[in-house]
Coordinates of C-alpha atoms in Angstrom, one line a residue:
M1 CA -0.1 0.2 -0.2
S2 CA 1.3 3.5 -0.8
L3 CA 1.5 6.2 1.5
Q4 CA -1.9 7.9 2.0
L5 CA -2.3 11.1 3.7
F6 CA -5.4 12.9 5.0
N7 CA -5.2 16.4 3.3
T8 CA -7.2 19.2 5.0
L9 CA -7.8 21.1 1.7
T10 CA -9.6 18.2 -0.2
R11 CA -11.1 16.6 3.0
K12 CA -10.0 13.3 2.2
K13 CA -7.1 10.8 2.2
E14 CA -4.8 11.0 -1.1
K15 CA -2.1 9.2 -2.1
F16 CA 1.5 10.9 -1.3
T17 CA 3.7 12.0 -4.5
P18 CA 6.2 14.1 -3.6
L19 CA 7.2 17.4 -6.1
K20 CA 10.2 15.9 -6.5
E21 CA 11.3 11.9 -6.5
K22 CA 12.6 10.7 -3.2
Q23 CA 12.4 14.5 -1.8
I24 CA 10.0 15.8 0.8
G25 CA 9.7 19.6 1.6
M26 CA 8.2 19.9 4.8
Y27 CA 7.1 23.5 7.0
V28 CA 5.6 22.7 10.4
C29 CA 4.5 26.1 12.5
G30 CA 6.7 26.3 15.6
V31 CA 5.7 28.0 19.0
T32 CA 5.8 31.8 19.8
V33 CA 8.3 31.9 22.3
Y34 CA 6.7 33.9 25.6
D35 CA 6.4 30.8 27.5
Y36 CA 6.8 27.0 28.6
C37 CA 5.2 25.0 26.1
H38 CA 2.3 22.9 27.1
V39 CA 1.4 19.4 26.1
G40 CA -0.8 20.5 23.4
H41 CA 2.7 21.6 21.5
A42 CA 4.4 18.6 22.6
R43 CA 1.4 16.7 21.1
A44 CA 2.2 19.1 17.5
A45 CA 6.1 18.4 18.1
I46 CA 5.8 14.3 18.4
V47 CA 3.6 14.0 15.4
F48 CA 5.6 15.7 13.1
D49 CA 8.6 14.5 14.6
T50 CA 7.1 11.2 14.0
F51 CA 6.3 12.3 10.2
Y52 CA 9.7 13.1 9.7
R53 CA 11.4 9.6 11.2
Y54 CA 9.0 7.6 9.1
F55 CA 9.4 9.7 6.0
Q56 CA 13.7 9.1 6.7
Y57 CA 12.7 5.3 7.0
L58 CA 10.9 5.5 3.7
G59 CA 13.9 6.4 1.7
Y60 CA 13.2 10.0 1.9
E61 CA 15.7 12.8 2.0
V62 CA 13.2 15.1 3.8
R63 CA 13.8 19.3 3.9
F64 CA 12.4 19.9 7.6
V65 CA 11.6 23.6 8.6
R66 CA 10.1 24.4 11.9
N67 CA 10.3 28.2 12.7
F68 CA 10.1 30.6 15.9
T69 CA 7.8 33.1 15.9
D70 CA 10.1 35.3 17.9
I71 CA 8.1 39.1 17.9
D72 CA 4.5 39.4 18.6
D73 CA 2.3 41.2 21.4
K74 CA 2.4 38.0 23.8
I75 CA 6.1 38.3 23.6
I76 CA 6.2 42.4 23.8
N77 CA 3.7 41.6 27.3
R78 CA 5.9 39.2 28.7
A79 CA 9.1 41.2 28.8
N80 CA 6.8 44.0 30.1
E81 CA 5.6 41.8 32.8
E82 CA 9.0 40.2 33.8
G83 CA 10.5 43.6 33.5
I84 CA 13.4 42.3 31.1
D85 CA 14.1 43.2 27.1
W86 CA 11.9 41.3 24.2
Q87 CA 14.8 39.9 23.3
E88 CA 15.7 38.0 26.7
V89 CA 12.3 37.0 26.4
N90 CA 13.0 34.9 23.4
R91 CA 16.4 33.6 24.8
K92 CA 14.9 32.6 27.5
Y93 CA 11.9 30.2 26.4
I94 CA 14.1 29.5 23.0
S95 CA 16.3 27.4 25.8
A96 CA 13.3 26.0 27.7
F97 CA 11.8 25.0 23.9
Y98 CA 14.8 23.2 23.7
E99 CA 15.0 21.3 26.9
D100 CA 11.7 20.2 26.6
M101 CA 12.0 18.6 23.5
G102 CA 14.9 17.3 24.0
K103 CA 13.3 15.2 26.9
L104 CA 10.9 13.8 24.6
N105 CA 13.1 12.8 21.8
I106 CA 12.2 15.1 19.3
A107 CA 14.5 15.2 16.6
A108 CA 16.6 18.7 15.2
P109 CA 14.8 19.5 11.9
T110 CA 16.8 21.0 8.9
V111 CA 16.1 24.5 9.5
E112 CA 14.6 26.2 12.6
P113 CA 14.5 29.9 11.2
K114 CA 13.7 32.8 12.9
A115 CA 10.6 35.3 12.6
T116 CA 13.5 38.3 13.2
D117 CA 16.0 37.3 10.8
H118 CA 13.8 37.0 8.1
I119 CA 12.4 40.7 7.8
A120 CA 13.7 41.6 4.7
E121 CA 11.8 38.8 3.1
M122 CA 8.5 39.8 4.3
L123 CA 8.8 43.1 3.1
D124 CA 9.5 41.6 -0.2
M125 CA 6.0 39.9 -0.2
I126 CA 4.4 42.4 1.2
Q127 CA 6.1 44.7 -1.2
S128 CA 4.6 42.5 -3.7
L129 CA 1.1 42.3 -2.6
V130 CA 0.9 46.3 -2.3
D131 CA 2.1 46.6 -6.2
Q132 CA -0.5 43.7 -7.2
D133 CA -3.4 45.9 -5.1
K134 CA -3.8 43.0 -2.8
A135 CA -2.4 44.6 0.1
Y136 CA -2.9 48.5 1.0
E137 CA -1.8 51.2 3.6
S138 CA -4.0 52.4 6.1
D139 CA -3.5 54.6 9.4
D140 CA 0.6 53.4 8.6
D141 CA -0.7 49.5 8.9
V142 CA -0.4 47.3 5.8
F143 CA -3.4 44.9 5.6
Y144 CA -4.6 42.1 2.8
S145 CA -7.3 42.4 1.2
I146 CA -9.0 39.4 1.3
K147 CA -11.3 40.1 -1.5
S148 CA -8.7 40.3 -4.3
F149 CA -8.3 36.5 -3.4
K150 CA -11.6 34.9 -4.9
D151 CA -10.5 31.6 -3.2
Y152 CA -10.6 33.0 0.6
G153 CA -12.2 30.0 3.2
C154 CA -10.9 27.0 0.7
L155 CA -8.8 25.4 3.6
S156 CA -11.3 26.4 6.3
R157 CA -14.7 25.7 4.4
K158 CA -15.9 29.0 6.2
N159 CA -18.6 30.7 4.9
I160 CA -17.2 34.0 4.4
E161 CA -20.4 36.0 4.4
D162 CA -21.3 34.7 7.8
L163 CA -17.5 35.7 8.9
Q164 CA -17.6 39.0 7.4
S165 CA -21.2 39.8 9.5
G166 CA -19.7 38.1 12.8
A167 CA -16.8 40.5 12.4
R168 CA -18.4 43.7 12.0
V169 CA -19.2 43.7 15.7
G170 CA -15.6 44.5 16.4
V171 CA -14.8 46.2 13.3
N172 CA -11.3 47.9 12.4
E173 CA -12.4 51.3 10.8
S174 CA -8.9 51.7 9.1
K175 CA -9.7 48.5 7.2
R176 CA -11.9 47.9 4.1
D177 CA -13.6 44.4 4.7
P178 CA -13.4 43.4 8.4
L179 CA -12.0 40.5 6.9
D180 CA -8.6 41.8 6.0
F181 CA -5.7 40.8 8.3
V182 CA -2.4 42.7 9.2
L183 CA 0.5 42.2 7.4
W184 CA 2.9 44.9 8.5
K185 CA 1.4 47.1 11.9
R186 CA 2.7 50.1 12.9
S187 CA 5.1 50.0 16.4
K188 CA 3.6 52.0 19.5
P189 CA 6.2 53.8 21.3
G190 CA 8.7 51.5 23.2
E191 CA 7.9 48.7 21.1
P192 CA 10.7 46.9 19.1
F193 CA 10.5 47.9 15.3
W194 CA 11.6 47.8 11.7
E195 CA 12.3 50.1 9.1
S196 CA 9.8 49.8 6.1
P197 CA 8.7 51.8 3.3
W198 CA 5.7 52.2 5.4
G199 CA 7.3 53.4 8.7
P200 CA 8.8 51.8 11.9
G201 CA 7.0 48.7 12.4
R202 CA 6.8 44.5 12.5
P203 CA 5.2 42.2 10.7
G204 CA 1.7 40.5 11.3
W205 CA 1.7 36.7 12.2
H206 CA 0.6 35.0 8.9
I207 CA 3.2 36.5 6.4
E208 CA 6.1 35.3 8.8
C209 CA 5.3 31.7 7.9
S210 CA 5.0 32.8 4.4
A211 CA 8.1 34.1 4.0
M212 CA 10.2 31.3 5.7
S213 CA 8.4 28.3 3.9
K214 CA 8.8 30.3 0.5
K215 CA 12.9 31.0 1.7
Y216 CA 13.2 27.6 2.3
L217 CA 10.8 26.0 0.3
G218 CA 10.6 27.5 -2.5
D219 CA 6.8 28.6 -4.1
T220 CA 5.0 25.5 -4.1
F221 CA 5.9 22.3 -1.1
D222 CA 4.6 19.3 -0.3
I223 CA 3.7 19.1 3.0
H224 CA 2.8 21.8 5.7
G225 CA 1.7 20.9 8.8
G226 CA 0.0 22.4 12.3
G227 CA -2.5 22.0 15.0
K228 CA -6.1 21.8 14.1
D229 CA -6.2 25.4 15.3
L230 CA -4.2 27.0 12.9
V231 CA -6.5 26.0 10.1
F232 CA -8.7 29.3 10.4
P233 CA -7.2 32.1 10.4
H234 CA -3.9 32.0 10.2
H235 CA -3.0 29.0 7.3
E236 CA -5.9 30.2 5.7
N237 CA -4.4 33.4 5.3
E238 CA -0.8 31.5 4.7
I239 CA -3.0 30.5 1.5
A240 CA -4.0 33.9 0.2
Q241 CA -1.1 36.1 0.8
S242 CA 1.2 33.6 -1.1
C243 CA -0.9 32.6 -3.8
G244 CA -1.2 36.3 -3.8
C245 CA 2.4 36.5 -4.1
T246 CA 3.3 34.1 -6.4
G247 CA 0.1 33.1 -8.3
K248 CA 1.3 29.3 -7.3
Q249 CA -0.8 27.0 -4.6
P250 CA 2.2 27.0 -1.8
V251 CA 1.1 24.1 -0.5
R252 CA -0.1 20.2 -1.6
Y253 CA -0.6 18.5 1.3
W254 CA -2.2 20.3 4.5
V255 CA -1.9 18.6 7.6
H256 CA -3.1 19.2 11.4
N257 CA -2.9 17.1 14.3
G258 CA -6.2 17.0 16.9
F259 CA -6.7 18.9 20.0
V260 CA -5.8 18.0 23.6
N261 CA -8.4 17.9 25.6
I262 CA -9.1 17.8 29.4
D263 CA -12.7 17.9 30.2
K264 CA -13.7 17.6 26.7
E265 CA -11.8 21.7 26.2
K266 CA -8.8 21.9 23.5
M267 CA -6.0 22.4 26.1
S268 CA -4.6 26.0 25.5
K269 CA -3.2 29.0 27.6
S270 CA -5.8 31.3 26.4
L271 CA -8.7 28.6 28.6
G272 CA -6.0 28.5 31.7
N273 CA -6.8 24.8 31.5
F274 CA -2.7 24.0 30.7
F275 CA -0.2 21.5 32.0
T276 CA 3.3 22.1 30.9
I277 CA 5.6 19.8 29.6
R278 CA 8.0 20.3 32.4
E279 CA 5.3 20.1 34.9
V280 CA 4.0 16.7 33.3
C281 CA 7.8 15.4 33.1
K282 CA 8.1 16.3 37.4
K283 CA 5.7 13.6 37.7
Y284 CA 5.7 10.9 34.5
H285 CA 8.7 9.8 32.1
P286 CA 9.1 12.2 29.1
E287 CA 8.8 8.6 27.1
V288 CA 5.6 8.1 28.8
L289 CA 4.1 11.3 27.1
R290 CA 5.5 10.4 24.1
L291 CA 3.7 6.9 24.0
F292 CA 0.2 8.6 25.3
L293 CA 0.4 11.2 22.6
I294 CA 1.1 8.6 19.9
S295 CA -1.3 6.4 21.1
S296 CA -4.2 7.8 19.7
H297 CA -4.8 8.8 15.7
Y298 CA -2.9 12.2 15.1
R299 CA -6.0 13.7 13.7
S300 CA -8.1 12.9 16.7
P301 CA -8.7 14.6 19.9
I302 CA -7.2 12.9 23.0
D303 CA -8.1 13.2 26.8
F304 CA -5.1 14.1 28.6
S305 CA -5.6 13.0 32.4
E306 CA -3.9 11.3 35.1
K307 CA -5.1 7.4 34.5
N308 CA -4.3 7.6 31.0
L309 CA -0.6 8.2 32.1
E310 CA -0.4 5.7 34.6
D311 CA -1.9 3.6 31.9
A312 CA 0.8 4.6 29.5
T313 CA 3.4 4.1 32.0
K314 CA 2.3 0.8 32.2
V315 CA 2.5 -0.1 28.7
L316 CA 5.7 1.2 27.9
S317 CA 7.5 -0.8 31.1
R318 CA 6.0 -3.8 29.7
F319 CA 7.8 -2.7 26.6
Y320 CA 10.9 -2.2 28.1
E321 CA 11.0 -5.4 30.0
G322 CA 9.6 -7.6 26.9
L323 CA 12.7 -5.6 25.3
A324 CA 15.0 -6.4 28.2
G325 CA 14.2 -10.2 28.3
A326 CA 14.6 -10.3 24.5
R327 CA 17.6 -8.6 24.2
R328 CA 19.4 -10.8 27.4
K329 CA 18.0 -13.9 25.1
T330 CA 19.8 -13.0 21.8
A331 CA 22.9 -11.5 23.9
K332 CA 25.5 -13.9 22.3
L333 CA 24.2 -14.0 19.1
N334 CA 25.8 -12.3 16.3
K335 CA 23.0 -11.0 14.0
E336 CA 25.5 -10.3 11.6
S337 CA 26.4 -14.2 11.2
I338 CA 22.2 -14.3 10.1
P339 CA 21.7 -14.8 6.4
N340 CA 20.1 -12.1 5.1
F341 CA 19.5 -10.9 8.5
Q342 CA 17.6 -7.1 7.6
E343 CA 15.7 -8.8 4.7
K344 CA 13.8 -10.9 7.3
V345 CA 13.5 -8.2 9.0
K346 CA 12.0 -6.1 6.4
N347 CA 9.8 -9.1 5.8
H348 CA 8.6 -9.9 9.2
P349 CA 4.8 -9.7 10.1
L350 CA 5.0 -7.0 12.3
T351 CA 7.1 -4.9 9.8
Q352 CA 4.7 -5.4 7.1
K353 CA 1.8 -4.5 9.6
F354 CA 3.8 -1.5 11.0
E355 CA 4.0 -0.2 7.5
A356 CA 0.4 -0.4 6.3
A357 CA -0.8 1.2 9.1
M358 CA 1.7 4.3 9.2
N359 CA 0.8 4.6 5.1
D360 CA -2.9 4.4 6.2
D361 CA -2.3 8.5 7.5
L362 CA 0.2 7.5 9.7
N363 CA -1.9 5.4 11.6
T364 CA 0.3 5.0 15.1
A365 CA -3.1 3.6 17.3
V366 CA -2.8 0.7 15.0
V367 CA 0.9 0.2 15.2
M368 CA 1.0 0.2 19.2
A369 CA -2.0 -2.4 19.2
H370 CA 0.4 -4.6 16.9
M371 CA 3.9 -3.8 18.8
N372 CA 1.6 -5.1 21.7
E373 CA 0.4 -8.4 20.1
E374 CA 4.3 -9.0 19.2
L375 CA 5.5 -8.4 22.7
R376 CA 3.3 -11.2 23.8
N377 CA 5.0 -13.6 20.9
L378 CA 8.6 -12.1 22.0
N379 CA 7.7 -13.0 25.9
T380 CA 6.6 -16.5 24.8
A381 CA 9.8 -16.9 22.8
V382 CA 12.1 -16.0 26.0
L383 CA 10.6 -18.0 28.2
G384 CA 11.2 -20.6 25.6
K385 CA 8.0 -21.8 24.7
G386 CA 6.7 -22.2 21.0
E387 CA 8.7 -23.3 18.1
S388 CA 10.9 -20.0 17.6
S389 CA 14.7 -20.0 17.4
L390 CA 17.3 -17.8 18.9
E391 CA 17.9 -16.5 15.3
D392 CA 13.8 -16.2 14.9
L393 CA 13.4 -14.2 18.1
A394 CA 16.3 -11.9 17.4
V395 CA 14.8 -10.9 13.9
A396 CA 11.6 -10.4 15.7
T397 CA 12.8 -8.3 18.1
T398 CA 14.5 -5.9 15.5
A399 CA 11.8 -5.9 14.0
W400 CA 9.8 -4.7 16.9
E401 CA 12.8 -2.2 18.1
T402 CA 12.8 -0.6 14.6
A403 CA 8.8 0.0 14.9
G404 CA 9.3 1.7 18.2
Q405 CA 12.0 3.7 17.6
I406 CA 10.3 5.3 14.1
L407 CA 7.5 6.2 17.0
G408 CA 10.3 7.7 19.0
L409 CA 10.3 5.1 22.0
F410 CA 13.4 3.2 23.3
F411 CA 15.7 6.0 23.2
L412 CA 17.0 4.5 26.4
T413 CA 18.3 0.9 27.8
P414 CA 16.0 -0.9 29.9
E415 CA 18.3 -0.5 32.6
E416 CA 18.0 3.5 32.1
F417 CA 14.4 3.3 31.8
E418 CA 13.6 1.8 35.0
K419 CA 16.6 3.9 36.5
E420 CA 14.9 7.1 35.8
L421 CA 11.1 5.7 36.1
F422 CA 12.6 4.6 39.4
E423 CA 14.0 8.5 40.2
I424 CA 10.7 10.1 38.9
K425 CA 8.4 8.4 41.0
N426 CA 10.7 7.9 44.1
Q427 CA 10.4 12.0 44.2
E428 CA 7.4 11.9 46.6
R429 CA 8.6 8.5 49.0
N430 CA 11.9 9.3 48.8
L431 CA 12.9 5.7 49.3
D432 CA 16.2 4.7 50.7
V433 CA 18.0 2.7 47.4
S434 CA 21.0 1.5 49.8
K435 CA 18.0 -0.2 52.0
I436 CA 16.1 -1.4 49.2
E437 CA 19.5 -3.4 47.9
K438 CA 21.1 -4.3 51.5
L439 CA 17.3 -5.8 52.0
I440 CA 17.6 -7.8 48.8
A441 CA 21.1 -9.2 49.6
G442 CA 19.6 -10.0 53.0
R443 CA 16.9 -12.1 51.4
K444 CA 19.0 -13.9 49.2
S445 CA 21.6 -14.7 52.0
A446 CA 18.6 -16.2 54.1
R447 CA 17.7 -17.9 50.9
Q448 CA 21.1 -19.8 50.3
S449 CA 20.9 -20.6 54.3
K450 CA 17.5 -22.1 54.0
N451 CA 16.1 -19.4 56.5
W452 CA 12.7 -19.1 54.8
A453 CA 11.5 -17.0 57.8
E454 CA 14.3 -14.0 57.2
A455 CA 13.8 -14.4 53.5
D456 CA 9.7 -14.1 54.1
R457 CA 10.7 -11.0 56.6
C458 CA 12.9 -9.3 53.8
R459 CA 10.3 -9.2 51.1
D460 CA 7.8 -8.4 53.2
E461 CA 9.6 -5.3 54.3
L462 CA 10.1 -4.3 50.5
T463 CA 6.7 -5.0 50.0
E464 CA 5.5 -2.5 52.1
M465 CA 7.9 -0.2 51.1
G466 CA 6.2 -0.5 47.4
I467 CA 9.1 -2.4 46.2
L468 CA 8.5 -5.3 43.5
I469 CA 11.1 -8.0 43.5
E470 CA 11.4 -10.9 40.7
D471 CA 14.5 -13.8 40.7
T472 CA 15.7 -14.0 37.3
A473 CA 18.7 -15.8 35.7
N474 CA 20.6 -12.7 36.5
G475 CA 19.4 -12.2 39.7
T476 CA 16.5 -10.5 41.8
E477 CA 15.0 -7.1 40.0
W478 CA 13.1 -5.0 41.6
K479 CA 11.2 -1.7 40.2
L480 CA 8.4 0.1 42.0
K481 CA 4.5 -0.3 42.3

C-alpha cells in the first residue's frame, strides 16, 4: 500500500506523491516563544517528528523546516511583565523549548528559522502584494485585501459572508473589509521596530510563515503541518497571501493534528487549562508522555488525564521489560552472521503490519496495537515456549525495536529507563535505595542458608515499601509498584 495522507484542503485521504522523487519539503508552524510549552505543543511536535522519522525510514530526503515566532504582542507583554528586554524573553523560552523537546526525543529539523531574521523577505512579499493591489496601507498599517483572493476560505470551508457579518461587531475602521488582516503593523512607542516603506513597524503573524516557507522550500512545497487550531485564520491567510504573491498554490498537502482535551475542552493557555511539559515530566517519564500522545491517531482528539498517563506508564514498562528479556536471550547471538538478516526483518509480519498502518495516514494507534500483540509473542519466545529459534527471536526483536524507534520510543536502554522511572516515582516517596539493596541482599543470603522466615521478612518489608521484586536468571530485579 502506498502512503496515504489526509489533506485538510480536500477533506480526504490522498496518495502522497512528492514534487521531487525521493525528496520532501515539509514546513511546520513552531511556537511563539513567550512561555513554557504545554502538552498541546508536545503533541504537535511529536506528531510531525514521527512524520519526519517515517519519511526518512521510507528513504526520502526530507527538508524539514520548523520556525520560531520571536516577535509578537505576547512576547512584548511578557517582557513588560518580567521587566526584561523582549530579546531576553526569546532567549529564555527558546532555551526552555530545546530542553523540553530534548526530553521528548524530538529530532532537530533541517532548518529552524526565526521570524526576526527574515524581515527582509517579509517586506519583499508585502511590497509585491501592495504593487499588485492585493494589499493596502491604512493608518501606517498594511492590510491584505481578502476580496483580491477569490478562493478565500478554501482551507477552512468557512462561509465568508457569515465571517464578515460576525467580524463587524469589532470592526477596525482602518480596514476596507472586516476580514482583511494585517501584514505590517505600526510599532507603538517603546516597542521593537524595523524600518519599512510604510514606516517603522513589525510584521503580522501570518506573513512570517509565508516568507520563511517560501525562502527555504520554494513557491510550492509538499507538506505544511500544524495544530488544528491553525487552520483558520493562520493557514487560511497563508494561502491567500502566498497565492497572491506568487500566483501558485503554496502547499500540496495540508496536515493538521487534533487537540489535547481536558474535560472535553481544548487544552490552551487562553483557557488557562493547560499543563506544561516540564510540569508533567516531574511526575511522569517523558517517554511515557510521548507514548500516550501517539496512542491515538494524530487527527483525533485525545483526553489528557492522570489515569491515561498511568496506563501509558504500565504499557511502556511492559515494552521495556519485554525488550530487556529479548535482548538477554539473544545477547550471545551475532546478528551479522544470520543470513539475510535485514531482509528477514523487512519481511517480518510486524514490519509489514507497521508499514501498512503508517501508510494509512500515519495510524500510530494501530501500530501500538500490533506492538502489544507482538510483545506477547516475544515474551513467549523468551520463555522458551513455542517453536521460535534464537534467530527468529532476534529478527522479531529487531522488527519490534525498529517500529518503536520510528515512533520515538526506546531511546534508552531498559536499565536506563527503569532507573529514570524510579527516580521520578521516588520523588514523593524518597525511598532509601541502599536499604532496598540491603534487604534484597539479606533475602538472598537467607534463602541460601534456607532461613525462609528471614527471607520472607525481607520480602514483606520490601512489599510494604512498595517494591516489587522478581527472581531472574541474572539475579533479583526490583522496581516500584
